[in-house]
Coordinates of C-alpha atoms in Angstrom, one line a residue:
Chain A
M1 CA 1.9 -80.0 1.5
A2 CA 6.2 -80.8 0.7
P3 CA 5.1 -80.9 -3.6
V4 CA 3.1 -77.5 -2.8
R5 CA 5.6 -75.3 -1.7
P6 CA 7.5 -75.2 -5.3
A7 CA 4.9 -74.7 -6.8
F8 CA 3.1 -72.2 -4.4
L9 CA 6.7 -70.0 -4.8
S10 CA 7.1 -70.5 -8.2
L11 CA 3.1 -69.3 -8.8
L12 CA 5.0 -66.6 -6.3
L13 CA 8.4 -66.0 -8.7
V14 CA 5.2 -65.4 -11.9
V15 CA 2.5 -63.0 -10.3
L16 CA 5.3 -60.9 -7.9
P17 CA 6.6 -58.8 -10.6
T18 CA 3.8 -58.4 -12.1
A19 CA 1.8 -56.8 -8.9
V20 CA 4.8 -54.9 -8.4
A21 CA 4.7 -53.9 -11.5
A22 CA 0.2 -52.8 -11.1
A23 CA 1.2 -51.1 -7.7
D24 CA 4.2 -49.1 -9.6
S25 CA 2.6 -48.4 -12.1
T26 CA -1.0 -46.7 -9.8
L27 CA 1.7 -45.2 -7.2
S28 CA 2.6 -43.4 -10.8
D29 CA -0.5 -42.8 -11.6
A30 CA -1.0 -40.8 -8.1
Q31 CA 2.5 -39.0 -8.3
Q32 CA 0.9 -37.4 -11.9
A33 CA -1.9 -36.4 -11.1
Q34 CA -0.6 -34.8 -7.2
L35 CA 2.6 -33.6 -10.1
E36 CA -0.1 -32.2 -12.0
A37 CA -2.3 -30.4 -9.0
L38 CA 0.7 -29.2 -7.5
R39 CA 2.0 -27.5 -11.2
G40 CA -1.8 -25.6 -11.1
E41 CA -1.1 -24.4 -7.9
I42 CA 2.4 -23.4 -8.9
A43 CA 1.0 -21.8 -12.1
A44 CA -1.7 -19.9 -10.3
Q45 CA 1.0 -18.1 -7.9
I46 CA 3.7 -17.5 -10.7
Q47 CA 0.6 -16.2 -12.9
L48 CA 0.1 -13.1 -10.3
Q49 CA 3.4 -12.7 -10.2
A50 CA 4.5 -12.9 -14.4
Y51 CA 2.0 -10.0 -14.1
D52 CA 3.1 -8.7 -11.7
L53 CA 6.1 -7.6 -12.9
L54 CA 5.0 -7.0 -16.9
D55 CA 2.6 -3.9 -14.3
E56 CA 6.1 -2.6 -12.8
L57 CA 7.8 -2.8 -16.7
V58 CA 4.8 -1.3 -18.4
F59 CA 4.8 0.9 -16.1
G60 CA 8.1 2.3 -16.3
W61 CA 7.5 2.7 -19.5
T62 CA 4.9 5.6 -19.0
E63 CA 7.3 6.9 -17.1
Q64 CA 10.1 7.1 -19.2
P65 CA 9.2 5.8 -22.6
V66 CA 11.8 4.1 -25.0
F67 CA 11.1 5.1 -28.0
A68 CA 10.5 9.2 -28.6
L69 CA 7.2 8.7 -31.0
E70 CA 4.8 5.8 -31.0
T71 CA 6.8 3.3 -32.2
P72 CA 4.7 -0.2 -33.5
L73 CA 6.7 -3.4 -31.3
V74 CA 6.2 -6.7 -32.5
L75 CA 5.4 -9.2 -29.0
A76 CA 8.0 -11.3 -30.6
D77 CA 8.8 -14.7 -27.5
V78 CA 7.2 -15.4 -24.0
S79 CA 9.5 -17.6 -22.4
V80 CA 8.4 -19.5 -19.7
P81 CA 10.3 -21.2 -17.2
V82 CA 11.5 -24.2 -17.6
G83 CA 9.5 -26.6 -16.9
F84 CA 6.0 -24.8 -17.6
G85 CA 4.2 -24.6 -20.2
S86 CA 1.9 -22.5 -23.1
G87 CA -1.1 -22.0 -20.9
M88 CA 1.3 -20.0 -19.6
Q89 CA 2.4 -17.9 -22.4
A90 CA -1.1 -17.5 -23.5
L91 CA -2.4 -15.4 -20.5
I92 CA 1.0 -13.6 -20.0
E93 CA 0.4 -12.6 -24.1
N94 CA -3.2 -10.7 -23.3
H95 CA -2.2 -9.2 -20.2
F96 CA 1.3 -7.6 -22.1
A97 CA -1.5 -6.7 -25.3
A98 CA -4.8 -5.4 -22.0
L99 CA -1.6 -3.2 -20.6
I100 CA -0.1 -1.9 -24.0
V101 CA -4.0 -0.9 -25.0
K102 CA -5.0 0.5 -21.7
N103 CA -1.6 2.5 -20.9
P104 CA -1.0 4.7 -24.9
R105 CA 1.6 6.6 -22.4
T106 CA 4.3 3.9 -23.2
R107 CA 4.0 5.2 -27.1
V108 CA 3.9 1.6 -28.5
A109 CA 1.3 -0.2 -30.1
L110 CA 2.0 -3.6 -30.6
T111 CA 1.4 -5.3 -34.3
H112 CA 0.8 -8.8 -35.8
C113 CA 3.7 -10.0 -37.6
P114 CA 3.0 -14.4 -37.9
Q115 CA 5.7 -13.8 -40.3
C116 CA 8.9 -13.0 -36.8
T117 CA 7.6 -16.0 -35.4
A118 CA 7.4 -18.6 -37.8
V119 CA 10.5 -20.0 -39.2
V120 CA 11.6 -18.6 -42.3
V121 CA 13.9 -20.3 -45.0
H122 CA 15.9 -17.5 -46.6
S123 CA 19.0 -19.0 -49.3
G124 CA 22.0 -16.0 -50.7
A125 CA 25.3 -16.0 -50.8
R126 CA 26.4 -16.8 -47.5
G127 CA 24.5 -20.1 -48.3
T128 CA 20.5 -21.1 -47.2
I129 CA 19.8 -19.9 -43.7
V130 CA 17.1 -22.2 -41.7
S131 CA 15.7 -19.6 -38.9
R132 CA 13.0 -17.5 -37.3
G133 CA 11.7 -14.7 -38.7
V134 CA 12.8 -12.1 -36.1
D135 CA 16.5 -13.9 -36.0
E136 CA 16.8 -13.3 -40.0
P137 CA 15.4 -9.7 -40.5
E138 CA 16.7 -9.5 -44.3
A139 CA 14.5 -12.5 -45.0
L140 CA 11.3 -10.4 -43.8
S141 CA 12.5 -7.4 -44.8
T142 CA 12.9 -9.0 -48.6
A143 CA 9.8 -10.6 -48.4
G144 CA 8.7 -7.2 -47.6
T145 CA 6.7 -9.1 -44.1
L146 CA 7.9 -6.7 -41.4
S147 CA 4.4 -4.5 -42.1
G148 CA 6.1 -1.3 -40.5
S149 CA 7.6 -2.9 -37.2
R150 CA 11.3 -2.8 -37.2
H151 CA 11.6 -4.2 -33.5
A152 CA 10.8 -7.2 -31.8
L153 CA 9.8 -7.3 -28.0
F154 CA 11.4 -10.3 -26.0
L155 CA 9.7 -11.2 -22.2
D156 CA 12.3 -14.0 -20.7
F157 CA 10.5 -15.1 -17.3
E158 CA 12.8 -17.5 -15.5
V159 CA 12.3 -18.9 -12.2
E160 CA 14.8 -18.4 -9.7
G161 CA 14.2 -20.0 -6.5
S162 CA 11.9 -18.5 -4.9
A163 CA 11.7 -15.6 -6.8
L164 CA 10.0 -15.4 -10.7
V165 CA 12.5 -12.8 -12.7
L166 CA 11.3 -11.1 -15.9
R167 CA 14.4 -9.9 -18.8
A168 CA 12.5 -7.9 -21.5
R169 CA 14.6 -6.6 -24.5
I170 CA 13.7 -4.8 -27.9
T171 CA 16.1 -5.4 -30.8
R172 CA 15.8 -3.9 -33.4
L173 CA 15.5 -5.9 -36.8
E174 CA 17.9 -4.9 -38.9
P175 CA 20.8 -7.3 -40.1
T176 CA 23.8 -6.5 -36.5
L177 CA 20.0 -7.5 -34.4
P178 CA 21.2 -4.5 -31.6
I179 CA 19.7 -4.5 -28.3
L180 CA 18.0 -1.4 -27.8
Y181 CA 17.4 -2.0 -24.3
A182 CA 17.1 -4.7 -22.2
K183 CA 15.5 -4.4 -18.5
T184 CA 15.4 -7.5 -15.4
L185 CA 12.8 -7.5 -13.0
S186 CA 12.4 -9.6 -10.1
T187 CA 9.6 -10.2 -7.4
S188 CA 11.4 -9.2 -4.2
T189 CA 11.8 -11.9 -1.9
S190 CA 9.1 -12.9 0.0
A191 CA 6.6 -9.4 -1.1
P192 CA 2.9 -10.5 -2.1
A193 CA 2.0 -10.2 -5.8
L194 CA 1.0 -6.5 -5.5
L195 CA -2.5 -6.6 -7.9
R196 CA -2.7 -3.2 -9.3
S197 CA -5.3 -2.0 -12.4
G198 CA -3.7 -2.9 -15.4
D199 CA -5.5 1.0 -16.4
R200 CA -4.1 2.8 -13.6
L201 CA -0.8 1.3 -13.0
K202 CA 1.1 2.7 -10.4
S203 CA 4.9 2.1 -9.2
A204 CA 5.8 -1.1 -6.8
A205 CA 6.6 1.6 -3.6
E206 CA 2.8 3.9 -4.6
A207 CA 1.1 -0.1 -4.8
H208 CA 3.1 -0.8 -1.6
Q209 CA 1.6 1.9 0.4
E210 CA -1.9 1.4 -0.9
Y211 CA -1.5 -2.4 0.2
V212 CA -0.9 -0.3 4.1
D213 CA -3.2 2.0 3.9
A214 CA -6.1 -0.5 3.2
L215 CA -5.1 -2.4 6.2
R216 CA -4.9 0.6 8.3
G217 CA -7.9 1.7 6.6
R218 CA -9.4 -1.6 9.1
G219 CA -8.5 0.4 12.1
L220 CA -6.8 -1.2 15.5
Y221 CA -10.0 -0.5 17.5
L222 CA -13.5 -1.8 16.2
V223 CA -17.4 -1.2 17.8
P224 CA -18.6 -5.1 17.7
I225 CA -23.1 -5.3 18.3
R226 CA -23.6 -9.0 19.6
I227 CA -26.6 -10.5 19.5
G228 CA -26.7 -14.3 21.3
V229 CA -28.9 -16.4 23.4
R230 CA -27.4 -18.4 26.9
T231 CA -29.4 -21.7 27.6
Y232 CA -28.5 -23.0 30.9
A233 CA -28.1 -27.1 31.6
T234 CA -30.6 -28.6 33.5
G235 CA -30.1 -29.4 37.1
S236 CA -31.1 -31.2 40.1
A237 CA -34.4 -30.0 40.6
Q238 CA -37.5 -29.7 38.5
V239 CA -37.0 -26.4 38.1
K240 CA -35.5 -24.6 34.3
A241 CA -34.0 -21.7 33.6
T242 CA -35.1 -20.0 29.9
P243 CA -33.1 -19.1 27.6
F244 CA -31.1 -15.6 27.8
P245 CA -31.4 -13.5 24.5
W246 CA -28.8 -10.8 25.6
L247 CA -27.2 -7.6 22.7
Q248 CA -24.0 -6.3 23.6
V249 CA -22.2 -3.4 22.7
G250 CA -18.5 -2.6 23.1
V251 CA -15.4 -1.6 21.4
E252 CA -12.8 -4.1 20.5
G253 CA -8.9 -3.7 20.2
S254 CA -5.7 -5.2 18.7
L255 CA -2.5 -5.2 19.1
S256 CA -1.6 -4.1 15.7
Q257 CA -2.8 -5.0 11.8
A258 CA -2.1 -8.8 11.8
R259 CA -5.0 -9.0 14.9
S260 CA -3.6 -12.5 16.2
W261 CA -4.6 -10.8 19.8
M262 CA -7.6 -8.7 20.5
G263 CA -9.3 -7.5 23.1
S264 CA -12.3 -6.8 24.0
F265 CA -14.7 -5.1 26.8
S266 CA -18.5 -5.1 25.9
V267 CA -21.3 -3.4 28.5
G268 CA -25.6 -6.5 26.8
F269 CA -28.6 -6.2 28.0
S270 CA -30.9 -8.8 27.9
W271 CA -35.3 -8.5 28.5
A272 CA -38.0 -10.9 28.4
P273 CA -42.0 -9.6 28.6
E274 CA -43.3 -10.6 32.8
L275 CA -40.3 -12.5 33.0
H276 CA -36.8 -10.3 33.4
T277 CA -34.2 -8.1 33.1
G278 CA -30.8 -8.3 32.4
W279 CA -27.8 -6.3 32.3
L280 CA -24.0 -8.0 31.5
A281 CA -20.8 -6.6 31.6
Q282 CA -17.8 -8.6 30.0
G283 CA -14.3 -8.5 29.0
R284 CA -12.4 -11.4 26.2
V285 CA -9.9 -11.3 25.1
S286 CA -9.0 -13.4 21.5
R287 CA -6.5 -15.5 19.5
L288 CA -6.2 -15.6 16.2
I289 CA -5.4 -19.8 15.3
S290 CA -6.5 -20.3 11.9
G291 CA -3.1 -18.4 10.8
S292 CA -0.6 -15.6 11.7
A293 CA -2.3 -12.9 10.7
S294 CA -5.8 -12.0 9.5
S295 CA -6.6 -12.4 6.5
L296 CA -8.2 -9.6 3.7
T297 CA -9.9 -12.0 1.9
G298 CA -11.5 -15.4 3.6
P299 CA -12.4 -15.7 7.5
D300 CA -10.7 -15.9 10.4
L301 CA -10.9 -18.4 13.2
Y302 CA -10.2 -16.7 16.9
A303 CA -10.4 -18.9 20.1
F304 CA -11.4 -16.5 23.5
V305 CA -11.4 -16.6 26.9
G306 CA -13.4 -13.6 28.9
G307 CA -15.2 -12.5 32.4
S308 CA -18.2 -11.4 32.8
V309 CA -20.8 -10.3 35.4
I310 CA -24.5 -10.7 35.3
S311 CA -27.0 -8.7 37.0
I312 CA -30.5 -10.9 36.7
H313 CA -33.8 -8.8 38.0
G314 CA -37.3 -10.8 37.6
Q315 CA -38.5 -13.8 38.0
S316 CA -35.8 -15.8 36.1
A317 CA -33.8 -14.6 38.6
L318 CA -35.3 -17.5 41.2
A319 CA -33.4 -19.8 38.9
F320 CA -29.7 -18.3 40.0
Q321 CA -30.9 -19.6 43.6
D322 CA -29.9 -21.5 45.3
Q323 CA -33.0 -23.1 46.6
I324 CA -35.5 -24.4 44.4
P325 CA -37.9 -21.8 43.8
D326 CA -40.9 -22.2 46.5
L327 CA -44.2 -21.1 47.9
D328 CA -42.8 -17.7 50.1
D329 CA -41.3 -16.3 46.9
L330 CA -43.9 -16.8 44.1
L331 CA -46.1 -15.1 47.2
G332 CA -43.5 -12.2 47.3
L333 CA -43.9 -11.7 43.0
L334 CA -47.1 -11.8 44.0
A335 CA -47.3 -9.2 46.3
G336 CA -44.5 -7.6 44.2
R337 CA -41.5 -7.9 45.2
E338 CA -38.7 -8.6 42.3
P339 CA -36.3 -11.2 43.1
D340 CA -32.7 -10.1 41.6
A341 CA -29.7 -12.0 41.5
T342 CA -25.8 -11.4 40.5
F343 CA -23.0 -13.2 39.3
G344 CA -19.8 -14.0 37.7
A345 CA -19.3 -15.7 34.9
F346 CA -16.0 -17.4 32.5
Q347 CA -16.4 -18.4 28.6
L348 CA -14.8 -19.7 26.8
G349 CA -15.7 -20.1 22.8
L350 CA -14.6 -19.5 19.3
E351 CA -15.5 -17.6 16.4
L352 CA -15.0 -16.9 12.9
R353 CA -15.0 -14.3 11.7
I354 CA -15.4 -13.0 7.9
K355 CA -12.6 -9.5 7.3
N356 CA -13.5 -8.7 10.6
R357 CA -17.1 -6.9 9.6
I358 CA -19.6 -10.4 11.0
G359 CA -18.5 -13.0 13.0
A360 CA -20.8 -16.2 14.5
G361 CA -19.4 -17.5 17.4
V362 CA -20.4 -20.5 19.9
F363 CA -18.7 -20.8 23.7
L364 CA -19.4 -22.6 27.0
E365 CA -19.3 -20.3 30.2
S366 CA -19.1 -21.5 33.8
L367 CA -20.5 -19.8 36.4
P368 CA -19.0 -21.1 39.6
A369 CA -21.2 -19.4 41.9
M370 CA -24.7 -21.6 40.7
G371 CA -22.6 -24.3 41.9
D372 CA -25.4 -25.2 44.9
A373 CA -28.2 -23.7 42.0
P374 CA -30.3 -27.2 41.9
A375 CA -32.0 -25.3 38.5
I376 CA -28.8 -25.3 37.1
G377 CA -27.1 -28.4 35.9
D378 CA -23.4 -28.6 33.9
Y379 CA -23.4 -28.9 30.0
L380 CA -19.5 -30.0 30.6
D381 CA -17.5 -31.2 33.5
L382 CA -14.0 -31.0 33.5
G383 CA -13.3 -31.6 37.6
L384 CA -11.5 -28.4 38.9
I385 CA -14.5 -26.3 36.2
Q386 CA -17.9 -27.2 35.1
F387 CA -19.3 -25.4 32.0
H388 CA -23.2 -24.6 33.2
S389 CA -24.5 -22.4 29.8
L390 CA -24.2 -22.7 26.3
G391 CA -24.5 -19.8 24.0
V392 CA -24.0 -18.9 20.5
E393 CA -23.4 -15.0 18.8
V394 CA -23.6 -13.7 15.3
S395 CA -21.4 -10.5 15.4
F396 CA -21.4 -6.9 13.7
C397 CA -18.6 -4.6 14.1
F398 CA -18.7 -1.4 13.5
Chain B
M1 CA -11.8 -38.6 31.1
E2 CA -11.5 -34.7 31.8
T3 CA -8.4 -35.3 33.0
L4 CA -6.9 -36.4 30.3
L5 CA -9.5 -33.6 28.3
I6 CA -6.6 -31.5 29.9
M7 CA -3.6 -33.0 29.6
L8 CA -4.6 -33.4 25.5
L9 CA -4.8 -29.4 25.4
M10 CA -2.1 -28.3 27.6
P11 CA 0.1 -28.3 25.0
L12 CA -1.9 -27.2 22.0
P13 CA -0.5 -23.7 22.6
V14 CA 3.3 -24.9 22.0
F15 CA 1.8 -27.0 18.8
M16 CA 0.0 -23.6 17.7
G17 CA 3.4 -22.0 17.8
R18 CA 5.4 -24.3 16.1
A19 CA 3.2 -24.4 12.9
Y20 CA 5.1 -21.7 11.5
D21 CA 7.9 -23.0 13.0
P22 CA 9.9 -23.4 9.6
S23 CA 12.4 -26.4 10.8
P24 CA 11.5 -29.5 10.1
G25 CA 8.8 -31.5 12.9
I26 CA 6.0 -31.9 13.6
F27 CA 4.1 -29.6 11.2
Q28 CA 6.5 -30.3 8.3
S29 CA 9.1 -32.5 7.0
K30 CA 12.2 -32.5 5.9
E31 CA 11.8 -32.3 2.1
E32 CA 9.1 -29.5 3.1
A33 CA 12.0 -27.7 5.4
R34 CA 14.3 -27.7 2.0
N35 CA 12.1 -26.4 0.0
L36 CA 11.7 -22.8 2.2
E37 CA 13.6 -20.3 0.7
C38 CA 14.4 -17.8 4.0
T39 CA 15.7 -14.8 5.2
R40 CA 16.5 -12.7 8.2
L41 CA 15.0 -9.7 8.6
S42 CA 14.9 -6.8 10.8
Q43 CA 11.8 -6.1 12.6
A44 CA 11.3 -2.7 11.5
E45 CA 11.5 -4.1 7.8
A46 CA 9.6 -7.1 8.3
H47 CA 6.7 -4.4 9.6
E48 CA 8.1 -2.7 6.1
R49 CA 7.3 -4.9 4.5
F50 CA 4.9 -7.6 5.9
P51 CA 2.8 -4.5 8.1
G52 CA -0.1 -7.3 8.4
Q53 CA 2.1 -10.0 9.6
V54 CA 4.4 -7.8 11.5
P55 CA 4.0 -5.3 14.0
E56 CA 6.3 -2.1 14.0
P57 CA 8.9 -2.6 16.3
P58 CA 7.8 -0.3 19.8
A59 CA 9.1 3.2 19.8
R60 CA 10.9 2.7 23.0
G61 CA 12.9 -1.0 22.1
T62 CA 12.3 -4.1 23.8
W63 CA 14.5 -7.0 25.2
A64 CA 12.5 -8.9 23.2
V65 CA 12.6 -10.3 19.3
T66 CA 13.2 -8.0 17.5
D67 CA 13.9 -9.7 13.5
A68 CA 12.3 -11.9 11.9
L69 CA 12.5 -15.0 9.1
A70 CA 9.9 -14.7 5.7
C71 CA 9.9 -17.7 4.7
T72 CA 9.2 -18.7 0.9
R73 CA 8.0 -21.8 -0.5
R74 CA 10.2 -21.7 -3.8
F75 CA 8.8 -22.2 -6.8
M76 CA 9.7 -25.4 -8.5
R77 CA 10.0 -28.5 -6.0
S78 CA 13.2 -30.0 -5.6
G79 CA 13.0 -33.2 -7.9
E80 CA 10.2 -31.2 -10.5
R81 CA 13.3 -30.1 -12.8
P82 CA 16.4 -32.0 -13.3
A83 CA 18.6 -31.5 -10.6
R84 CA 21.9 -29.7 -12.5
D85 CA 19.2 -27.5 -14.1
E86 CA 17.8 -26.3 -11.1
V87 CA 21.1 -25.6 -10.0
I88 CA 22.6 -23.7 -12.8
L89 CA 18.6 -21.6 -12.8
S90 CA 18.2 -20.8 -9.0
S91 CA 21.7 -19.5 -9.2
L92 CA 21.8 -17.4 -12.8
R93 CA 21.1 -14.8 -11.4
Q94 CA 23.6 -14.3 -9.5
T95 CA 26.6 -16.4 -11.7
V96 CA 25.7 -14.3 -15.0
G97 CA 26.4 -10.9 -12.7
D98 CA 29.4 -12.0 -11.9
I99 CA 30.4 -13.9 -15.2
T100 CA 29.6 -10.6 -17.3
Q101 CA 30.8 -8.1 -14.7
T102 CA 34.5 -9.5 -14.7
A103 CA 33.3 -9.9 -19.1
S104 CA 32.8 -5.9 -19.0
A105 CA 35.8 -5.3 -16.8
L106 CA 38.2 -6.7 -18.9
E107 CA 36.9 -5.3 -22.4
A108 CA 35.6 -1.6 -22.0
G109 CA 35.6 -0.1 -25.1
E110 CA 33.0 0.5 -27.5
L111 CA 33.0 -3.0 -28.9
T112 CA 29.5 -5.1 -30.3
W113 CA 29.1 -8.2 -27.4
H114 CA 27.9 -11.2 -28.9
V115 CA 26.3 -14.0 -27.0
D116 CA 26.3 -17.2 -26.7
A117 CA 25.6 -20.5 -24.0
F118 CA 26.3 -23.7 -24.4
Y119 CA 23.9 -26.5 -22.6
P120 CA 23.0 -29.0 -23.3
E121 CA 19.6 -28.3 -22.0
P122 CA 18.8 -26.5 -25.2
A123 CA 15.8 -24.4 -23.1
V124 CA 18.2 -24.2 -20.2
A125 CA 21.0 -22.3 -22.9
A126 CA 18.6 -20.0 -23.9
K127 CA 17.7 -18.9 -20.5
I128 CA 21.5 -18.4 -20.1
S129 CA 22.5 -15.9 -23.0
V130 CA 19.1 -14.1 -23.0
A131 CA 20.9 -13.7 -19.1
A132 CA 23.7 -12.8 -20.5
R133 CA 22.7 -10.1 -23.3
T134 CA 20.1 -8.5 -20.8
E135 CA 22.9 -8.3 -17.4
L136 CA 25.2 -6.7 -20.1
V137 CA 23.2 -4.1 -21.5
E138 CA 21.7 -3.2 -17.9
R139 CA 25.6 -2.8 -17.9
G140 CA 25.7 -0.3 -20.9
R141 CA 27.7 -2.2 -23.2
K142 CA 26.5 -2.4 -26.9
V143 CA 24.8 -6.3 -27.7
S144 CA 24.0 -8.0 -30.0
D145 CA 20.7 -10.5 -30.2
R146 CA 22.4 -12.4 -33.5
V147 CA 24.8 -15.4 -32.3
P148 CA 27.6 -15.6 -34.7
V149 CA 27.4 -19.2 -36.4
L150 CA 30.3 -21.3 -37.9
A151 CA 30.0 -23.1 -41.7
A152 CA 28.9 -26.7 -40.5
G153 CA 33.1 -28.0 -41.9
D154 CA 33.6 -26.2 -38.4
I155 CA 31.4 -27.3 -35.9
A156 CA 31.2 -31.0 -37.9
V157 CA 35.6 -30.8 -36.7
L158 CA 35.3 -29.0 -33.3
W159 CA 33.1 -31.9 -32.5
Q160 CA 35.5 -33.8 -32.2
L161 CA 38.0 -31.5 -30.3
P162 CA 38.0 -31.2 -26.2
P163 CA 36.4 -28.1 -24.5
K164 CA 40.0 -26.7 -23.6
R165 CA 40.6 -27.3 -27.0
A166 CA 37.0 -26.8 -29.4
Y167 CA 36.8 -23.2 -28.1
P168 CA 40.0 -21.3 -28.7
L169 CA 39.5 -23.2 -31.5
A170 CA 36.1 -22.0 -32.5
C171 CA 37.0 -18.4 -31.6
A172 CA 39.9 -18.2 -34.2
R173 CA 36.9 -19.6 -37.4
Y174 CA 34.7 -17.2 -36.0
F175 CA 37.6 -13.9 -37.0
A176 CA 39.5 -15.9 -40.1
Q177 CA 36.5 -16.7 -42.0
G178 CA 34.7 -12.8 -40.8
V179 CA 32.4 -13.6 -38.3
L180 CA 33.7 -11.8 -35.8
T181 CA 35.9 -8.5 -36.6
E182 CA 37.4 -6.0 -34.4
R183 CA 35.0 -4.6 -33.1
D184 CA 33.3 -7.6 -31.9
V185 CA 33.5 -9.8 -28.9
F186 CA 31.8 -13.2 -27.9
L187 CA 31.0 -14.0 -24.5
G188 CA 30.7 -17.7 -24.0
V189 CA 28.4 -19.4 -21.4
M190 CA 29.3 -23.2 -21.4
I191 CA 29.3 -25.5 -18.9
V192 CA 32.5 -27.9 -19.8
D193 CA 31.9 -31.8 -18.3
A194 CA 28.2 -32.9 -18.4
R195 CA 28.4 -33.9 -14.7
E196 CA 29.5 -30.3 -13.2
T197 CA 26.7 -27.9 -12.1
R198 CA 29.6 -24.5 -12.2
L199 CA 28.7 -21.7 -15.6
H200 CA 32.0 -21.5 -17.3
A201 CA 32.9 -18.6 -19.0
G202 CA 35.2 -17.6 -21.9
L203 CA 35.5 -14.4 -24.0
C204 CA 36.4 -13.9 -28.1
V205 CA 38.0 -11.4 -29.0
R206 CA 39.8 -10.8 -32.2
G207 CA 39.9 -14.5 -32.8
E208 CA 41.7 -15.1 -28.9
W209 CA 40.2 -17.1 -26.4
K210 CA 40.5 -16.5 -22.9
W211 CA 38.9 -18.4 -20.0
L212 CA 37.0 -16.3 -16.9
Q213 CA 35.7 -18.9 -15.4

């Protein structure tokens, strides 16, 4: 083995750097992909916030126009946060142009001036100057390419921590390049984008109030209508309880607009021809587990616990007795005697809600008084508690 | 098996509470926690800003928690931009605000302000100068977008000098060549050492250079 070892080590020394380089390369690609995905995600957020700041800027111009008369304006430059590409720049330009077109009260008319942003070369008494057109208005003026535009707008976006800052300035295109107007707007810390409509701009305060009103519009109280089916596990006897359809209606309340905690009370009715008539009263407490506040746009998942009192009248009630139905029970039925059963139940379940309007739920129900009922088995036995019933339901809230 | 299941389910409420905790722990790594910017707000203010998430404070007061911690993830995670650029840009508004406040207080006359930034990364330099110009206009100053430029020979000489000598000399040359007049003031914002993350600033008035910070 001794002569093999140096050979093996030599091979390892040759192979190892290659292997490490390959591993590095794979890792770098993976990181690159992750970085790209992350950039895309961030750009989506930044884009909304940038739109919000532009809305605020243009709304300010509609309230207090910069110019007394309608004035041609060149969008000279849009600079995006350091590290972001030109894709975002194009989106911002388009949104800004749309806002200006939809809001003539700004007294601004966007004009096209490709020479303003192009690099121009100007030779004069002071020498030859190479610069952007907007930085050297004499050159544009001499060439007659200002096309009536005497003012340039610069929009600068930068990410400062968790805030996006917009700095806008309007410069008069004359040799001294005086800045006529400048404004800094920042997304207030942690505030969500207001998403105002471009053709009905309003102040940040008004937009916030609309948001609050939309939340309040949901109301703290709802009337849920639930349609569900309960099935019961088969017990030791050969008798099986039939599935029970239920229709429930009640009232549901939440402690706050966050709807993280909800409570409900409902009454229900069940009926099957020739088999039974049932009544139910139920109370529930639900806890939102998919977030800290219910979503206006996405589904919410709630976990709930509840207690019910159920009363069954008719043949189906025989399944909820402590004994297997015998001949006496059947004779009693023929004689017109209607059996009944009243018992309590505890529920544990999950409900998926969409905008607090439609929901679907699944639950397990424990019937503590049915431990000795031979027709009722259990789906899940946790030792301390047994779940005898499994139910599904859909809810419509009004 | 059932007992084990119950034991596993028992800490669930605690974990659910921890899921929203911004501090590093089970649900959040230290790196993720470092990318958060958190602000403590009163419950009333938090309700005003986040009505869908923070309930209104009880009218009769409460002994329970009455404040909220609003955390937002920084747009750029640490490491995505060069460290020096990130530090400068993250605090740009604050730093430039301080500089322009001091500069405005020193030169309160009817002067035309010119601003330029000297920073190794041109994109960041542009951000700094734009921020300074905008701040000055918002403070009521008359500001020009034109950047004073020296001749190529001057720049070749200044390039060789240490910053402490280069900026005063450049200021003198601006005045001597008539690029800046008595009615002009030039605000320069720069880093003096390539390793530092603090912005310095100086004012050039009538050919004299004054360091602000």
